[in-house]
Short mmCIF file of C-alpha atoms in Angstrom, two decimals:
data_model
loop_
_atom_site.label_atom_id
_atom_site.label_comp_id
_atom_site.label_asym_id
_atom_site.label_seq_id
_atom_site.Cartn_x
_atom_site.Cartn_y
_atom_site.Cartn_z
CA UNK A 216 19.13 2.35 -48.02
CA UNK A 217 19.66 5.87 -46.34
CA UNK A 218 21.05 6.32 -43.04
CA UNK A 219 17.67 7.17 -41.59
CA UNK A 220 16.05 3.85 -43.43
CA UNK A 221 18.79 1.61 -42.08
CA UNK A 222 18.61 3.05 -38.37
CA UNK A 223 14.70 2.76 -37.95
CA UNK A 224 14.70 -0.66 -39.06
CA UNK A 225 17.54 -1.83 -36.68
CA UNK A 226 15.50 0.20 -34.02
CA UNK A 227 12.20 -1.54 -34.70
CA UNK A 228 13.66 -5.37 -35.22
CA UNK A 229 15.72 -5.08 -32.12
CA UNK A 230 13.08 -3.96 -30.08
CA UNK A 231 10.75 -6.98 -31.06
CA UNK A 232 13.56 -9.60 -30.38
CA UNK A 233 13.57 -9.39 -26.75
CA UNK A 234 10.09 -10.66 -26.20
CA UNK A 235 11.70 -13.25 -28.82
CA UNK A 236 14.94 -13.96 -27.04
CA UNK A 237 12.33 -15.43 -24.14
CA UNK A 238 10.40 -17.79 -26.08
CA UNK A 239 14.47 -19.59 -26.68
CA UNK A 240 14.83 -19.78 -22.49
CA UNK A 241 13.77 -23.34 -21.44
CA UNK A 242 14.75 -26.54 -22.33
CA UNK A 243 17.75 -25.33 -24.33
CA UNK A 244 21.00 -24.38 -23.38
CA UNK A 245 20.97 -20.80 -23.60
CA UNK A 246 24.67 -21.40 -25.69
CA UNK A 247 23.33 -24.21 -27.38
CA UNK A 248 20.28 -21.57 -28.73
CA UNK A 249 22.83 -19.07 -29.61
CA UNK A 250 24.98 -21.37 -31.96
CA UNK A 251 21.54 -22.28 -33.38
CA UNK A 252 20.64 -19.01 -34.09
CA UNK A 253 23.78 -17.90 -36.06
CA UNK A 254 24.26 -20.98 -37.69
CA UNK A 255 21.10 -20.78 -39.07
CA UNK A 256 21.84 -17.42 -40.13
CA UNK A 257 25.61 -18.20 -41.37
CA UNK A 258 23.90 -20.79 -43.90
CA UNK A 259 21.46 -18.37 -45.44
CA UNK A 260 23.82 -15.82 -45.63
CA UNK A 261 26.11 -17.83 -47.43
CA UNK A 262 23.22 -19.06 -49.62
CA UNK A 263 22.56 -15.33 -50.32
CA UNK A 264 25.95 -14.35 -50.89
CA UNK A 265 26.69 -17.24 -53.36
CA UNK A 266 22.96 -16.69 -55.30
CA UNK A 267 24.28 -12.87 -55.95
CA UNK A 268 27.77 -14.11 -56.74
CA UNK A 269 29.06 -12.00 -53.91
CA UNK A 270 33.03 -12.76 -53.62
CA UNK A 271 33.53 -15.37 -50.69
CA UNK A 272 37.47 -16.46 -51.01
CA UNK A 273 39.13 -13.80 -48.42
CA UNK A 274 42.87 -14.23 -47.22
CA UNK A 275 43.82 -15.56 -44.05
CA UNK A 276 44.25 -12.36 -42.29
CA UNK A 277 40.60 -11.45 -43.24
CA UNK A 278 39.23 -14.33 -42.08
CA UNK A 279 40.60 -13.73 -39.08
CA UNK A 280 39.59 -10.49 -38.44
CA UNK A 281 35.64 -11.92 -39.01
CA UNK A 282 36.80 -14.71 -36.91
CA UNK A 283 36.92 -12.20 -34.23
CA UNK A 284 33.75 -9.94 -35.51
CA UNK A 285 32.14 -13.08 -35.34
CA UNK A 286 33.20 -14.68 -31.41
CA UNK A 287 32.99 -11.09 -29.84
CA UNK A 288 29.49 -9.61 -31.68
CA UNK A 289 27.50 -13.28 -32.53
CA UNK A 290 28.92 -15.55 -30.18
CA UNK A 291 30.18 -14.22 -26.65
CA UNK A 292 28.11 -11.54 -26.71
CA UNK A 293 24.67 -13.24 -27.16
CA UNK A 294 25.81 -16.12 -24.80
CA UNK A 295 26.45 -13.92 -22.12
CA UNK A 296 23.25 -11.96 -22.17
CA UNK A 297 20.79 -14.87 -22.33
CA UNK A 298 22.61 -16.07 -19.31
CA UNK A 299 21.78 -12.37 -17.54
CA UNK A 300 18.25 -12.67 -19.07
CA UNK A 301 17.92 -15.51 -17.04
CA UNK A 302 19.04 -14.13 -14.17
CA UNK A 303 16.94 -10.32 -14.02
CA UNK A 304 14.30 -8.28 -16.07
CA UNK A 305 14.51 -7.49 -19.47
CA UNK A 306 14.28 -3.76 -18.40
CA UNK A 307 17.82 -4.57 -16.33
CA UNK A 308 19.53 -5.79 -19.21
CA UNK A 309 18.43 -3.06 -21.23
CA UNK A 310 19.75 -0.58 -19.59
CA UNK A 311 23.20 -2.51 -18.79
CA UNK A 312 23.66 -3.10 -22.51
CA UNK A 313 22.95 0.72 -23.06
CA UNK A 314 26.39 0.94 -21.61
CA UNK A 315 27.95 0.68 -24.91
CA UNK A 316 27.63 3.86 -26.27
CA UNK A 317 30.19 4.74 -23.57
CA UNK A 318 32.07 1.59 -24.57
CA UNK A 319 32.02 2.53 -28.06
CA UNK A 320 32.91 6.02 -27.74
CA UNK A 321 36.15 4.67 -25.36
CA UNK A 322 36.75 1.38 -27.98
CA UNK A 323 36.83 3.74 -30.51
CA UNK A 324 39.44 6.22 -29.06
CA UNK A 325 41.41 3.40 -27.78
CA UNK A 326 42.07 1.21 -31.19
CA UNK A 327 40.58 3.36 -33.89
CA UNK A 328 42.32 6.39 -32.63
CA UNK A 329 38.97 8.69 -33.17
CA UNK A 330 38.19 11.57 -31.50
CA UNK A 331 36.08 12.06 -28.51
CA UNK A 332 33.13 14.77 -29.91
CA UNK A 333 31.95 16.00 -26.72
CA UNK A 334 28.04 16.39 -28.04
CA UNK A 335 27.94 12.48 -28.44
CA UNK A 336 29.26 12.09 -24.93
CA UNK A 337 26.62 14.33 -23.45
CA UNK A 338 23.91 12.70 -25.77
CA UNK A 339 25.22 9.10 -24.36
CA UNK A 340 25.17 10.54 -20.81
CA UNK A 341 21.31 12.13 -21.74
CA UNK A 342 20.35 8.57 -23.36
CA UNK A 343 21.46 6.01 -20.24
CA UNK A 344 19.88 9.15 -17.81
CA UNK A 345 16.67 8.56 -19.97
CA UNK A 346 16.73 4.40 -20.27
CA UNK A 347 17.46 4.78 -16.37
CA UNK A 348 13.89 6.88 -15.90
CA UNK A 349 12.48 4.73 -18.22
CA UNK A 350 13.17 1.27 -16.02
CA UNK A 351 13.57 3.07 -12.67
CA UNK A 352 10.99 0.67 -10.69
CA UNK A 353 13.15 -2.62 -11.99
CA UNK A 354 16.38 -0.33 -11.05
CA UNK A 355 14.63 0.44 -7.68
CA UNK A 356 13.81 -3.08 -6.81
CA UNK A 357 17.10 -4.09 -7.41
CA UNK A 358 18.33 -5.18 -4.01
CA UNK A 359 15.45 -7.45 -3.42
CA UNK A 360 17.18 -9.91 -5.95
CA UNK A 361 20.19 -11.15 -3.52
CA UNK A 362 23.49 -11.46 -4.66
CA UNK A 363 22.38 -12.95 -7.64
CA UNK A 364 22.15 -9.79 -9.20
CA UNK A 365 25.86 -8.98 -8.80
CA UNK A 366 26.16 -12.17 -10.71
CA UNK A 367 24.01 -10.99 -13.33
CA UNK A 368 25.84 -7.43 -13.56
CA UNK A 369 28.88 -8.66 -13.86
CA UNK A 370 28.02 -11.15 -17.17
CA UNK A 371 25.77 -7.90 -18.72
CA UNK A 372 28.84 -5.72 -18.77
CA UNK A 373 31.03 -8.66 -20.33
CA UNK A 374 28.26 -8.95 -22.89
CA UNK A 375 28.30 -5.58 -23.51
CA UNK A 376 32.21 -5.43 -23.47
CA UNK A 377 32.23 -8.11 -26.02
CA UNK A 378 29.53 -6.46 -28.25
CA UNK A 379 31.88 -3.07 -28.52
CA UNK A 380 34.42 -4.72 -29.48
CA UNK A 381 32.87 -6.83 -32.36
CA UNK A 382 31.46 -3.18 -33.49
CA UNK A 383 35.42 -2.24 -33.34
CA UNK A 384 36.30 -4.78 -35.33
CA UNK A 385 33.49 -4.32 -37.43
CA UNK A 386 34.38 -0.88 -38.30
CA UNK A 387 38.23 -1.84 -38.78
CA UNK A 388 36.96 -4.60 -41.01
CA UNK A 389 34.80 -2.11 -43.41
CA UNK A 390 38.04 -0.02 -43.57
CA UNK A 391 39.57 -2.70 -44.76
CA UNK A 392 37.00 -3.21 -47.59
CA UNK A 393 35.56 -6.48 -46.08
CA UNK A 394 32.12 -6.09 -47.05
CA UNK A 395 29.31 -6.17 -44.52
CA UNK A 396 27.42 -9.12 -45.87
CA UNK A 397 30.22 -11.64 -46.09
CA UNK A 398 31.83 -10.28 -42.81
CA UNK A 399 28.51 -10.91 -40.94
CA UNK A 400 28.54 -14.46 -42.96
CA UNK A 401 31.90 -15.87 -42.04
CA UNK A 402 31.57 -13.96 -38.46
CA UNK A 403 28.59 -15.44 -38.00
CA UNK A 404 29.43 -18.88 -38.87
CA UNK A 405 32.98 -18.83 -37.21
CA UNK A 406 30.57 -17.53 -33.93
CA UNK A 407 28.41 -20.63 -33.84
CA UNK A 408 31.05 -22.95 -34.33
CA UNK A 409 33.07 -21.96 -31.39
CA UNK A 410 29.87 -21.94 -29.46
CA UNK A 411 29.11 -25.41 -30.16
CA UNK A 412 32.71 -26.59 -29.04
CA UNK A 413 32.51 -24.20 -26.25
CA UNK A 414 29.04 -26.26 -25.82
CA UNK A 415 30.40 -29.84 -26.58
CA UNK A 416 33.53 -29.12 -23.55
CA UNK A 417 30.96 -27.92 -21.13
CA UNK A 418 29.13 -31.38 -21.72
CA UNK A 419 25.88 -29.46 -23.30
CA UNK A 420 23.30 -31.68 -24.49
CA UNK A 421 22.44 -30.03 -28.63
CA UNK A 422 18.57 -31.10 -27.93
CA UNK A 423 16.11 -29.06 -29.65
CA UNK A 424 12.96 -27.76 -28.34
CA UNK A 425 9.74 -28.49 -30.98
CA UNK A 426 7.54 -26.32 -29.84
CA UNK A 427 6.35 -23.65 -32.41
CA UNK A 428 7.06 -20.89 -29.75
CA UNK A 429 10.89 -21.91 -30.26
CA UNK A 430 11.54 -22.89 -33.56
CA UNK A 431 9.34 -19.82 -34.77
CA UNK A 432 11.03 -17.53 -32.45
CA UNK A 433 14.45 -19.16 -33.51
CA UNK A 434 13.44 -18.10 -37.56
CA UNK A 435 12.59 -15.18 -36.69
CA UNK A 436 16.12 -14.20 -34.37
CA UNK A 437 18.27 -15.83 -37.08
CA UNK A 438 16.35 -13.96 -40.20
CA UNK A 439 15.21 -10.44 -38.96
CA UNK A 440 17.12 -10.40 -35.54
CA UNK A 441 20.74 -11.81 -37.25
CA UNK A 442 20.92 -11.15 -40.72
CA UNK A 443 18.96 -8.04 -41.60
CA UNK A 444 19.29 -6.26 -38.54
CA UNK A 445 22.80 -7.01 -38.31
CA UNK A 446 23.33 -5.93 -42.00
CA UNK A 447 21.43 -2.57 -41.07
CA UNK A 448 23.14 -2.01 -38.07
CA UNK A 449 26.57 -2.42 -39.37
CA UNK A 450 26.22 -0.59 -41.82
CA UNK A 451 25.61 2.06 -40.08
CA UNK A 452 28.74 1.58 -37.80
CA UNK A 453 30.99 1.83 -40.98
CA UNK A 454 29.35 5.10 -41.68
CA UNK A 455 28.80 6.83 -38.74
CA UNK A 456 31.09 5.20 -36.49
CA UNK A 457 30.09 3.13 -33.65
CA UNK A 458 29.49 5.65 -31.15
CA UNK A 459 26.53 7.31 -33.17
CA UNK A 460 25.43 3.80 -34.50
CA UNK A 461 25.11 2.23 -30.94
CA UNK A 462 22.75 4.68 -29.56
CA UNK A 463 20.39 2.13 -31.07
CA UNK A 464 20.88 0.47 -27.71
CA UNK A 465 18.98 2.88 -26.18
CA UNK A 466 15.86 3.41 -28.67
CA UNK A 467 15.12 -0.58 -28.91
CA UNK A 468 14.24 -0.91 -25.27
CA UNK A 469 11.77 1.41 -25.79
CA UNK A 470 10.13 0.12 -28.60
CA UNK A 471 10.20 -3.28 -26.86
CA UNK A 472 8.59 -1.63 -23.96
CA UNK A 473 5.69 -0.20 -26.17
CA UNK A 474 5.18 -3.60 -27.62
CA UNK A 475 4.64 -5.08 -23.62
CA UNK A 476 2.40 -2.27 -23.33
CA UNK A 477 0.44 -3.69 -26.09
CA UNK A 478 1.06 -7.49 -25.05
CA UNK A 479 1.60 -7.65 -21.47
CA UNK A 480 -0.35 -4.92 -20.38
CA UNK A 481 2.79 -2.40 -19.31
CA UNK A 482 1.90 0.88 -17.79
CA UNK A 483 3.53 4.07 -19.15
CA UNK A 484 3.89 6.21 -15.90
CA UNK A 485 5.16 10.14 -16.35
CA UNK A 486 8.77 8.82 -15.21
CA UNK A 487 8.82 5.87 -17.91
CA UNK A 488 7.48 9.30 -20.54
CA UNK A 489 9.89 11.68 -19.05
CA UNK A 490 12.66 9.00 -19.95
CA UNK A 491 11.58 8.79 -23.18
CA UNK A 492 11.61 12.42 -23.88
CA UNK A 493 15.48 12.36 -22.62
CA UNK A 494 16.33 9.16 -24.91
CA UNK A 495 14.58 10.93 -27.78
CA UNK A 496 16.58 14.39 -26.85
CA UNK A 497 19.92 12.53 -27.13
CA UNK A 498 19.02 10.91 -30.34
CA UNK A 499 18.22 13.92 -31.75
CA UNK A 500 21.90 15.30 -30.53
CA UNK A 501 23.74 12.80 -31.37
CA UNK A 502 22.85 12.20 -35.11
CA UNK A 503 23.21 16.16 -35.15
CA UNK A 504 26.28 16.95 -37.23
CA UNK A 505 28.94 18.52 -35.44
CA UNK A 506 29.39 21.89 -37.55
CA UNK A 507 25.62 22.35 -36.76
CA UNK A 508 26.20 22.43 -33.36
CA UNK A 509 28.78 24.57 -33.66
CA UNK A 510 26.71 26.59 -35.71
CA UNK A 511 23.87 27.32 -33.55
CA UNK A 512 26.46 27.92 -30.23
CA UNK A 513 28.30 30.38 -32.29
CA UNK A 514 25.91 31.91 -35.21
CA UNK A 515 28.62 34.56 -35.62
CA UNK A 516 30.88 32.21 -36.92
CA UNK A 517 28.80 32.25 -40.16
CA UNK A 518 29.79 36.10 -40.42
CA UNK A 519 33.63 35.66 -40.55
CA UNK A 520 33.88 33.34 -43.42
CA UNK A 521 36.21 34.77 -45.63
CA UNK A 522 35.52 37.22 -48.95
CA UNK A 523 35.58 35.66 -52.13
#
């Protein structure tokens, strides 16, 4: 698949999956529902892998490296934002999770050692501005929530945290020729597991909720949320880098937005449009190549390429 292929279809899953991720809140642990989810997952991928004879004995070292992919981006992570989901709007957690382009861009500095392009900044800074117009009423309502909401900031931005740096390792792991499939199979495996003995220490009862709301939402998380979105999306962080890749972030909340307009009977108001324009601006930026930009800033740069 092309980049453009691969990004749309992270885009669209991830923007269904949070009307999803509320069908798991209820009887079950929201930890208990993430180990679920990835185990589930970590099985068929495995299947997968060993159906197309993928290669599936890895060194130590590797499997530590998607030991960490795997507690920071499917474990940690997704444990820590069902507990914020639980605690404020959807809307809220989008736009503390659209954090990590900044995270990304600061992750990847940090322990990559890439550079800082300056038009993905000011796209990121464009995007967040956007998502913020986009859920300003849930933003403005905020201090009507108590103190619980400080609570629920402070796990978002861990979640987030922890989802940069399982793109990090992610990306370090592709440069080290761990493909994406098994890396999201082991990482997503090695992520349930520690949930469930994070689960089991806490004194978690692993009941299961038979509803058809639940288990259908849980297929649908572990098949299209987990393993194909996840595939898409990392994908795209090993070849665009995680900064560009994680604008994603900011694009899903919108399409989940569009699908409560459709469902739940959400109002588009010219603030929530005029956020979308912004979000759509910075997308546009950022997956503009840099000697394009340059280009159009300086067209006379074109004119002072050397004679053959």
């Amino acid at each position: 698949m092309n980049n453009l292929s691969l990004y749309l279809t992270t885009v669209l899953i991830w923007g269904s999956t949070w009307i999803a991720i509320t069908f798991q809140l209820g009887e079950v642990a929201p930890l208990v529902s993430v180990a679920y989810r990835f185990a589930l997952a970590g099985i068929l991928l495995m299947l997968f892998c060993a159906l197309l004879n993928k290669r599936l004995r890895f060194g130590w070292r590797e499997h530590l490296l998607m030991f960490l992919q795997g507690n920071f981006l499917f474990g940690l992570n997704y444990w820590l934002m069902y507990l914020t989901t639980e605690r404020i709007s959807s809307g809220l957690v989008a736009v503390i999770f659209a954090g990590i382009v900044f995270l990304n861009i600061l992750n990847g500095r940090l322990f990559l050692g890439r550079p800082i392009q300056m038009h993905v900044l000011l796209a990121a800074c464009i995007g967040i501005c956007g998502i913020a117009m986009v859920f300003w009423p849930e933003l403005a309502a905020v201090e009507a929530s108590g103190k619980d909401i400080w609570v629920a900031l402070a796990l978002g931005l861990a979640a987030t945290y922890c989802a940069s740096i399982g793109n990090i390792v992610s990306s370090h792991n592709q440069q080290r020729n761990i493909p994406v499939l098994q890396a999201n199979a082991f990482g997503m495996s090695y992520g349930a597991l520690s949930m469930m003995l994070v689960a089991a220490l806490m004194g978690l009862e692993f009941n299961f909720d038979t509803r058809p709301e639940y288990i259908a939402s849980l297929l649908y998380l572990s098949v299209f949320g987990s393993i194909i979105a996840f595939s898409c999306y990392l994908t795209l962080v090993g070849r665009l880098g995680a900064d560009k890749a994680s604008y994603a972030s900011l694009l899903f909340p919108v399409i989940a937005l569009q699908l409560s307009a459709w469902f739940e009977n959400f109002q588009w108001t010219w603030l929530s449009v005029m956020g979308l324009c912004l979000v759509l601006i910075g997308n546009v930026l950022i997956m503009t190549p840099r000697q394009r930009i340059l280009a159009l800033l300086n067209p006379e740069r074109k004119m002072e390429a050397p004679e053959p």
